[in-house]
Tab-separated table of C-alpha atoms in Angstrom:
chain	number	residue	atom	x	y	z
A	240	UNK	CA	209.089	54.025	47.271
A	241	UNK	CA	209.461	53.551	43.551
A	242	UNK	CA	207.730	56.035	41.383
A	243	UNK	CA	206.313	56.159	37.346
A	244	UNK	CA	209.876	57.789	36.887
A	245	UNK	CA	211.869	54.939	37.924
A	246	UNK	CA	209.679	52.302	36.068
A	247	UNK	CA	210.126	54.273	32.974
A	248	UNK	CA	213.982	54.287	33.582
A	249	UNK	CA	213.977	50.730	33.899
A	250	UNK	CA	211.509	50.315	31.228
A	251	UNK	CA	213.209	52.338	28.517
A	252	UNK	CA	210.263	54.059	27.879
A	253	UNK	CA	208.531	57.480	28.668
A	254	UNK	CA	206.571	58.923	32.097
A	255	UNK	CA	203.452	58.968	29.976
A	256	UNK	CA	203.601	55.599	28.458
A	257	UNK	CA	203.783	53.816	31.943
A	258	UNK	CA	201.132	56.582	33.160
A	259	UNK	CA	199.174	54.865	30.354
A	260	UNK	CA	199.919	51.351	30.669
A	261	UNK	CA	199.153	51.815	34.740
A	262	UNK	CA	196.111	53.521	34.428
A	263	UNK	CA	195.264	51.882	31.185
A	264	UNK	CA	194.265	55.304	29.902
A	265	UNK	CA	195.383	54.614	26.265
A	266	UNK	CA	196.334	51.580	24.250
A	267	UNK	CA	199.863	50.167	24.178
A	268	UNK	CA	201.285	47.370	22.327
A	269	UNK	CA	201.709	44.657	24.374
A	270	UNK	CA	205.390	44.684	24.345
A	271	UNK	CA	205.821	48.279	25.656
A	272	UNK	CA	203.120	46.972	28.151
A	273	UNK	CA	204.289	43.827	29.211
A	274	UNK	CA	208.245	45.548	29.938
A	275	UNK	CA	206.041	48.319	31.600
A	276	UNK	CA	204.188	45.510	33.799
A	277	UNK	CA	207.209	44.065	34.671
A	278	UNK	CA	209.630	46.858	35.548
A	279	UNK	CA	206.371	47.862	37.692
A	280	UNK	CA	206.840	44.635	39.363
A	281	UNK	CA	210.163	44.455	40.176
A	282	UNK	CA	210.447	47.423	41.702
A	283	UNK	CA	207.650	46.866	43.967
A	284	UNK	CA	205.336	49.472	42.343
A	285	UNK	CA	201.949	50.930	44.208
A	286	UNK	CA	199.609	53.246	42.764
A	287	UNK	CA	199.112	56.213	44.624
A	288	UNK	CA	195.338	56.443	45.178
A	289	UNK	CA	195.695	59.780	46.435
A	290	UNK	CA	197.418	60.791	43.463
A	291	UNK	CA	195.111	59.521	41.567
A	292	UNK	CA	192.273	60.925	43.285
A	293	UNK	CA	193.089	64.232	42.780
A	294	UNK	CA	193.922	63.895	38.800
A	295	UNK	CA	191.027	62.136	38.107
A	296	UNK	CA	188.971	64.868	41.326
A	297	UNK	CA	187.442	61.671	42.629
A	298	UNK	CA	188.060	59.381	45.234
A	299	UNK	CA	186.263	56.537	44.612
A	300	UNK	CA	184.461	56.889	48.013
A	301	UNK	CA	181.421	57.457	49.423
A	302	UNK	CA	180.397	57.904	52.610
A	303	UNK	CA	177.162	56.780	54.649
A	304	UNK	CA	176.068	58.373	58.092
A	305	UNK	CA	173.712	56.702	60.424
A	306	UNK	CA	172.221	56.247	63.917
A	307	UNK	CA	172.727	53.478	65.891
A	308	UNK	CA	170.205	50.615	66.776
A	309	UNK	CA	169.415	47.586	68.235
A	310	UNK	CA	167.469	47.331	64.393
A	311	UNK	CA	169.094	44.599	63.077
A	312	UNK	CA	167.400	46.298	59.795
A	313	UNK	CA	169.953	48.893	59.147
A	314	UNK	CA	172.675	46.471	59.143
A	315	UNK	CA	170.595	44.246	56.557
A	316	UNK	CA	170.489	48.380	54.571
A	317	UNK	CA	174.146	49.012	54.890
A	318	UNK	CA	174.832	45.591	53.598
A	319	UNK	CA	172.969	46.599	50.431
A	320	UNK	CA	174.993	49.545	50.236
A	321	UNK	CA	178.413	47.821	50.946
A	322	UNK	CA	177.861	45.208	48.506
A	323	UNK	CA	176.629	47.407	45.856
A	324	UNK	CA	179.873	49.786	46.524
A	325	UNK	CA	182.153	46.780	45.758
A	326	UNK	CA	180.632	46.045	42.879
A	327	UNK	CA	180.758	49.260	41.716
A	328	UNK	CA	184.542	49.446	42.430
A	329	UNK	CA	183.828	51.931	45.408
A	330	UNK	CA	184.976	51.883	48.589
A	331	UNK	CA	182.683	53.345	51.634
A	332	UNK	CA	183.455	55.354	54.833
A	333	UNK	CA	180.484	54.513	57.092
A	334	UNK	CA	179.996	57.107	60.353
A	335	UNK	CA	177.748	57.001	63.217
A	336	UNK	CA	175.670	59.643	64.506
A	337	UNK	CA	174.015	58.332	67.853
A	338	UNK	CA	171.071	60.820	67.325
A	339	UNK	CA	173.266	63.547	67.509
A	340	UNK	CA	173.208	66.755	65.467
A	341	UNK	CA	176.494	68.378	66.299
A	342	UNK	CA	177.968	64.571	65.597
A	343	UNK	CA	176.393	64.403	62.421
A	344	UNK	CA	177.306	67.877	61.141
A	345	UNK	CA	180.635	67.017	62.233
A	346	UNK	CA	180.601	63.537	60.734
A	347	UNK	CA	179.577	65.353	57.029
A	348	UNK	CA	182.640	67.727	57.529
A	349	UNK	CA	185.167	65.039	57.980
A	350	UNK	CA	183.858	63.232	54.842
A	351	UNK	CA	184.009	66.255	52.949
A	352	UNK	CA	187.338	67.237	54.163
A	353	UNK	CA	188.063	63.149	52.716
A	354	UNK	CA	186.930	64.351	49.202
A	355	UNK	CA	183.765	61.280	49.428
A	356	UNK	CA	182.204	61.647	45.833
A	357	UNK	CA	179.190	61.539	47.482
A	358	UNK	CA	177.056	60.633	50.856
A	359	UNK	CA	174.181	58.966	51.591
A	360	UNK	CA	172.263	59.454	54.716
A	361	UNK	CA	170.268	57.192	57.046
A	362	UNK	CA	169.382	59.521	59.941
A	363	UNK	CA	165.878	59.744	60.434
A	364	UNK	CA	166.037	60.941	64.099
A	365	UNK	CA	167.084	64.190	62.386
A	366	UNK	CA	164.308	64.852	60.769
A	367	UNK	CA	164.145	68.901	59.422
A	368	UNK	CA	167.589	69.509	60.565
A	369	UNK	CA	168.919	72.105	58.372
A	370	UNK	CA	172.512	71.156	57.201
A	371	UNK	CA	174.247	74.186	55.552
A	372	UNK	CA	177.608	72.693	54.704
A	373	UNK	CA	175.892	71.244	51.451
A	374	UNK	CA	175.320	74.280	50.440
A	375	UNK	CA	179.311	74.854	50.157
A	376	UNK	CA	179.912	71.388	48.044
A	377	UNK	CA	177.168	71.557	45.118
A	378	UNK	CA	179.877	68.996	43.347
A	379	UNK	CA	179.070	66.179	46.449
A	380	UNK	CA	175.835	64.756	45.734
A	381	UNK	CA	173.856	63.610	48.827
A	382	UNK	CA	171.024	61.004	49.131
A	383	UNK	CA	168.753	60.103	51.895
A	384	UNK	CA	166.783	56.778	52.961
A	385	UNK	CA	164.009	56.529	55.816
A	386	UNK	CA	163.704	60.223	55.987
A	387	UNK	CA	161.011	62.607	56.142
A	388	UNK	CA	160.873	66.514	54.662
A	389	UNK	CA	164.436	67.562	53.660
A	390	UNK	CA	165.705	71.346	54.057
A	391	UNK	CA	168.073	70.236	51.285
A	392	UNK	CA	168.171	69.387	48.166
A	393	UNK	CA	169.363	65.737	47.430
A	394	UNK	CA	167.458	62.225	45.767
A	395	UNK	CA	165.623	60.153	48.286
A	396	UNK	CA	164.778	56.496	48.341
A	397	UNK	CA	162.082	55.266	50.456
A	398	UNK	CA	159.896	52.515	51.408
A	399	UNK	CA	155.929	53.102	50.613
A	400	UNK	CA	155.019	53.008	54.786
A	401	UNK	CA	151.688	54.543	53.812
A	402	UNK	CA	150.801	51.830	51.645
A	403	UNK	CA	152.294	48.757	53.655
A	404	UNK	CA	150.603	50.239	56.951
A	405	UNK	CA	147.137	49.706	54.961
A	406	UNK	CA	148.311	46.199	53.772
A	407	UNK	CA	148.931	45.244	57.257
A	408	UNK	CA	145.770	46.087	58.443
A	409	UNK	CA	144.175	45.096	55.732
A	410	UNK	CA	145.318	41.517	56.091
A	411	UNK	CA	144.478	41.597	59.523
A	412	UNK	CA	140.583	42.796	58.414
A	413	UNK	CA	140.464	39.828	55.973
A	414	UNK	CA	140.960	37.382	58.330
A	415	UNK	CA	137.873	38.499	60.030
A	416	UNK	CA	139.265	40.843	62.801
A	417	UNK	CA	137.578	43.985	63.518
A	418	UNK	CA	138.904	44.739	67.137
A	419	UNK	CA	142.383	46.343	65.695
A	420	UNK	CA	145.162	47.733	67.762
A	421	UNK	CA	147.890	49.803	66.813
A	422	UNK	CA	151.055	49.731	67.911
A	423	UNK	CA	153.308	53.489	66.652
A	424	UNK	CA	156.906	54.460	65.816
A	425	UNK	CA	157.475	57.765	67.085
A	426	UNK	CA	154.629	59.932	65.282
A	427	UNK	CA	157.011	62.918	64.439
A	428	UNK	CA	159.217	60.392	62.379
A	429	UNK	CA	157.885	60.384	58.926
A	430	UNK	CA	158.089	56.989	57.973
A	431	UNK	CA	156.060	56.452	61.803
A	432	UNK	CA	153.375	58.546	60.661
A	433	UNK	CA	152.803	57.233	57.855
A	434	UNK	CA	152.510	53.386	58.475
A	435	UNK	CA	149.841	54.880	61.576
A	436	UNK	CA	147.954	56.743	58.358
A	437	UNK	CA	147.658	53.356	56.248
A	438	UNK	CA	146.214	51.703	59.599
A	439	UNK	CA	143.447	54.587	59.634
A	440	UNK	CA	142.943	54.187	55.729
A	441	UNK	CA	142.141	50.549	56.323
A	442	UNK	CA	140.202	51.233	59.191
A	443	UNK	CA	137.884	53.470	57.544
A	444	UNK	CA	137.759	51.921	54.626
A	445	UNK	CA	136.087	49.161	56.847
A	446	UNK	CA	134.026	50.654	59.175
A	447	UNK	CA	135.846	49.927	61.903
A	448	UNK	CA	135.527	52.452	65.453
A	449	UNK	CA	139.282	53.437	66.521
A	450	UNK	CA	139.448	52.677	70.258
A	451	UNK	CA	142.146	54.694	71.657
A	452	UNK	CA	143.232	52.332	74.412
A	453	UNK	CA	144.310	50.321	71.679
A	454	UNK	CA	146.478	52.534	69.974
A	455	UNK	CA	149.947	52.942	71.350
A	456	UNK	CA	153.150	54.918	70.408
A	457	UNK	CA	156.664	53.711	70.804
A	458	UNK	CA	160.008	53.751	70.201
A	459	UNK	CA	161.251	50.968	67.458
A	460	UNK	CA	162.688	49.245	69.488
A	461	UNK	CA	161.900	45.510	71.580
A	462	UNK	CA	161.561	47.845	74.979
A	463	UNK	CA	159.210	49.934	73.483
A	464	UNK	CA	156.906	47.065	72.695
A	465	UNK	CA	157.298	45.219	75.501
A	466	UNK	CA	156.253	48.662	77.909
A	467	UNK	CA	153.711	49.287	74.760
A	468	UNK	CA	152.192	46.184	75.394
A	469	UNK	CA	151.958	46.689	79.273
A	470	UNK	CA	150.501	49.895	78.712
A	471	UNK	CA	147.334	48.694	76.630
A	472	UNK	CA	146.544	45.683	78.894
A	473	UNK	CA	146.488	47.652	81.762
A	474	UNK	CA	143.690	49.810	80.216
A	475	UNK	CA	141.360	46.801	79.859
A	476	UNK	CA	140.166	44.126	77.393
A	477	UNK	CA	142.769	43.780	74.342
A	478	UNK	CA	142.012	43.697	70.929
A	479	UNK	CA	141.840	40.309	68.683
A	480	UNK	CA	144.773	42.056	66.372
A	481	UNK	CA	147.449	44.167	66.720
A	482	UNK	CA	149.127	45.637	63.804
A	483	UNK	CA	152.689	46.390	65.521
A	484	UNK	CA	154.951	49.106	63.374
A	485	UNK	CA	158.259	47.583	63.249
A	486	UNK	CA	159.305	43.803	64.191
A	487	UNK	CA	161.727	44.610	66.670
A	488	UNK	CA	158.857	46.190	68.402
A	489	UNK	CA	156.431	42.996	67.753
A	490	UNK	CA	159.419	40.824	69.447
A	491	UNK	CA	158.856	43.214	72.795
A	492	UNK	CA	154.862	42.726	72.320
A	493	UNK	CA	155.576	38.848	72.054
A	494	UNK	CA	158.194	38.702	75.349
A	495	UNK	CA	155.201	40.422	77.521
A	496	UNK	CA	152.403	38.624	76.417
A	497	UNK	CA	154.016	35.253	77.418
A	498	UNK	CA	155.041	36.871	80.799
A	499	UNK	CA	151.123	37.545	81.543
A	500	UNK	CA	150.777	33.853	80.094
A	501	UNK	CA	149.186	34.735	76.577
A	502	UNK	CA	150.239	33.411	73.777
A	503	UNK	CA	150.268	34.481	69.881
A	504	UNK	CA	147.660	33.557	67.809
A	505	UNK	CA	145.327	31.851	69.989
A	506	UNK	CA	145.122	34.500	72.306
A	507	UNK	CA	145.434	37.800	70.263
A	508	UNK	CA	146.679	38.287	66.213
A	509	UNK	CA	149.787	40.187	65.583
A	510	UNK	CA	151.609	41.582	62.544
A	511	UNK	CA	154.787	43.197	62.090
A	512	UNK	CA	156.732	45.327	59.773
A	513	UNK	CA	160.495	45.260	57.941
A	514	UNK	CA	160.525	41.317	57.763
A	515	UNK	CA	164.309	41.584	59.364
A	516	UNK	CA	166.243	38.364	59.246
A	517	UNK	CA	165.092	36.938	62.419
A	518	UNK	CA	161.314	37.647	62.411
A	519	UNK	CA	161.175	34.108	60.365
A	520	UNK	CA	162.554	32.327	63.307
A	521	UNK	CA	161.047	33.558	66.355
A	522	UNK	CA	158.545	31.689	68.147
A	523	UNK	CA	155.846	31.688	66.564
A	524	UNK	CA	157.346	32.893	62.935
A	525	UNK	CA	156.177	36.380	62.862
A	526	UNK	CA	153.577	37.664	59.655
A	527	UNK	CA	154.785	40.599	58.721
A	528	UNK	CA	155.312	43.515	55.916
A	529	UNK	CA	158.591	42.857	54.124
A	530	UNK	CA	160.758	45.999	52.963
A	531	UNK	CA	163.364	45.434	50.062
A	532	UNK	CA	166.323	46.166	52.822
A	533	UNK	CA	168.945	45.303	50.231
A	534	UNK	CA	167.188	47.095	47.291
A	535	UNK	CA	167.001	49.868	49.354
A	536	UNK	CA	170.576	50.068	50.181
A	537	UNK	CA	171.654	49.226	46.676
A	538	UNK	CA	169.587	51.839	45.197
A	539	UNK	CA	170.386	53.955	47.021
A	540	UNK	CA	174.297	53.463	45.706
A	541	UNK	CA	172.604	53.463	42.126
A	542	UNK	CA	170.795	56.824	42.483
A	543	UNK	CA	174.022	58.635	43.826
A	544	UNK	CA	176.285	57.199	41.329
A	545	UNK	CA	173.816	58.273	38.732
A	546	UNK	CA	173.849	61.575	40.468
A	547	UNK	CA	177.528	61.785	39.733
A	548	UNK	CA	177.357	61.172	36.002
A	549	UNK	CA	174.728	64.058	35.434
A	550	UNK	CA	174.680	66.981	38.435
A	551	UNK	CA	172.637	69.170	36.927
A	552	UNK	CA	169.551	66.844	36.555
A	553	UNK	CA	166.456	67.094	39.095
A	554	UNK	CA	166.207	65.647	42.464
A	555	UNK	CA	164.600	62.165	42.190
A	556	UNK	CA	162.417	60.083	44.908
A	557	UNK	CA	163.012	56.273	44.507
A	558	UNK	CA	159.871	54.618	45.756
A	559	UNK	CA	160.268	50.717	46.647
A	560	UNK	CA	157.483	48.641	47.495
A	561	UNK	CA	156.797	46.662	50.207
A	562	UNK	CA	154.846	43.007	50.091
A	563	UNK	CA	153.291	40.510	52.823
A	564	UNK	CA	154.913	38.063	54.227
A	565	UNK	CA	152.348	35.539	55.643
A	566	UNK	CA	153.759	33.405	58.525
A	567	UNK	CA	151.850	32.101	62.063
A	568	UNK	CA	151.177	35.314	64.080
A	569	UNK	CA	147.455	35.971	62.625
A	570	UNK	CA	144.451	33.712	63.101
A	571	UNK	CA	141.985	33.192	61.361
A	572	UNK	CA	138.026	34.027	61.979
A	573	UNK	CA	135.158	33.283	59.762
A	574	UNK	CA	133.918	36.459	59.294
A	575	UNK	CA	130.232	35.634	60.495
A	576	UNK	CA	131.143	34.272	63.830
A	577	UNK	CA	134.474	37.177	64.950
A	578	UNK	CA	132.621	39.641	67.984
């Protein structure tokens, strides 16, 4: 494999000019370049990254941990985060935790041992896990998305879940419904908690009684609505609304109620959360609360790479806001004549 050595042989000049012409470090004339260029290229001439990498003490990668789901919505995150890497002239090691600590912690050594420039973390099943390896690399910035109270420090970018849970069933109030469900993530997940809080907000806010055989908590996923769903007609009359926490979980809700030969809106309101690709073309088109998925991903790429350029500055929260997206789930009452 040729080397800078042989190129400057060939080139007639010195190791540090081609170092400079190949890593365009300092200006040459464009003679000395263009002989450089060329010797470069006959002789078949690649860059070492590696070298590189450890001149320069960074690798031009980050790495990304996550859990695994049926969510199409990470995959719409992590294409935020790819994109915005290539851009950015990055490249990015992305690792899979299936909800499991000693994988994760594992997962973060192997990037470290990699020399990533930085990770980014979307892991929300580990919630308050205490990860002391960071402790160790105070040069490897870390950022987190969809996660709760860190035992760490590192940036974190976030959806406002408190806020879009009140928009939801706030929208659902305005169209004259006052028999609400509820439909839960898992409560001890932050971003579950919270959407469930901006229900309650709206609720009150209203005047609205909370019956409990309408409120349900699940998993995220379609089988969690679906057995969700089961669950609250089996305890009697439903409600004219149901504000359902995620979409994936709305598409479950949907699949039973046609099985017990209801259908969506005539028979009971629904909205959903995330707006992920395919909530637009489900039958009916679902109205739901849209999260920037690609902002979120991208920022998240932004806030570590602006992490990089200053270490020694604070730990910042990145706050993106969600919107309505109004499609055909949700009737409408006049408010006079809804019971």
């Amino acid at each position: 494999m040729a080397t800078m050595k042989d190129i400057a042989r060939l080139a007639g000049v010195s190791t540090s000019t081609v170092s400079h012409v190949i890593n365009q470090s300092r200006y040459v004339s464009e003679e000395i370049s263009a002989r450089v260029n060329q010797a470069a290229q006959d002789l078949n001439y690649t860059p070492s990254a590696l070298a590189r990498s450890l001149k320069m003490n960074r690798t031009k990668t980050l790495g990304m941990l996550m859990t695994t789901s049926t969510n199409p919505f990470f995959g719409e995150v992590v294409k935020g985060v790819e994109r915005c890497c290539y851009q950015k002239g990055y490249n990015l090691i992305l690792c899979n935790t299936e909800g499991d600590s000693q994988r994760m912690k594992a997962s973060i050594n192997t990037l470290l041992q990699k020399r990533v420039d930085g990770m980014i973390l979307m892991c929300s099943s580990l919630e308050g896990e205490r990860i002391d390896i960071f402790e160790k690399y105070p040069d490897v910035p870390v950022v987190v998305m969809d996660w709760g109270p860190m035992l760490f420090a590192s940036d974190k970018i976030q959806d406002n879940s408190l806020q879009g849970g009140y928009m939801a069933a706030r929208y659902l109030i305005e169209n004259g419904h006052t028999q609400i469900g509820c439909i839960t993530g898992p409560l001890h997940r932050h971003q579950a908690q919270m959407r469930y809080e901006g229900y309650k907000r709206a609720m009150r806010e209203a005047g609205l009684e909370f019956n409990p055989h309408w409120i349900v908590e699940s998993n995220f996923e379609c089988d969690g609505g679906y057995q969700a769903f089961n669950r609250m007609y089996d305890k009697g009359p439903l409600p004219s609304a149901l504000f359902v926490c995620n979409d994936m979980m709305a598409m479950g809700v949907i699949n039973a109620a046609h099985e017990k030969g209801l259908s969506v809106p005539q028979d009971f309101s629904i909205i959903g959360y995330d707006d992920i690709h395919i909530a637009k073309f489900m039958t009916p088109p679902l109205t739901t609360i849209h999260q920037p998925k690609y902002r979120l991903g991208q920022a998240a790429v932004e806030t570590l790479l602006s992490k990089l350029e200053d270490l020694s500055r604070d730990a910042l929260v990145v706050q993106l806001e969600p919107t309505l997206i109004e499609r055909n789930t949700v009737k409408c009452y006049a408010l006079s004549t809804q019971s």
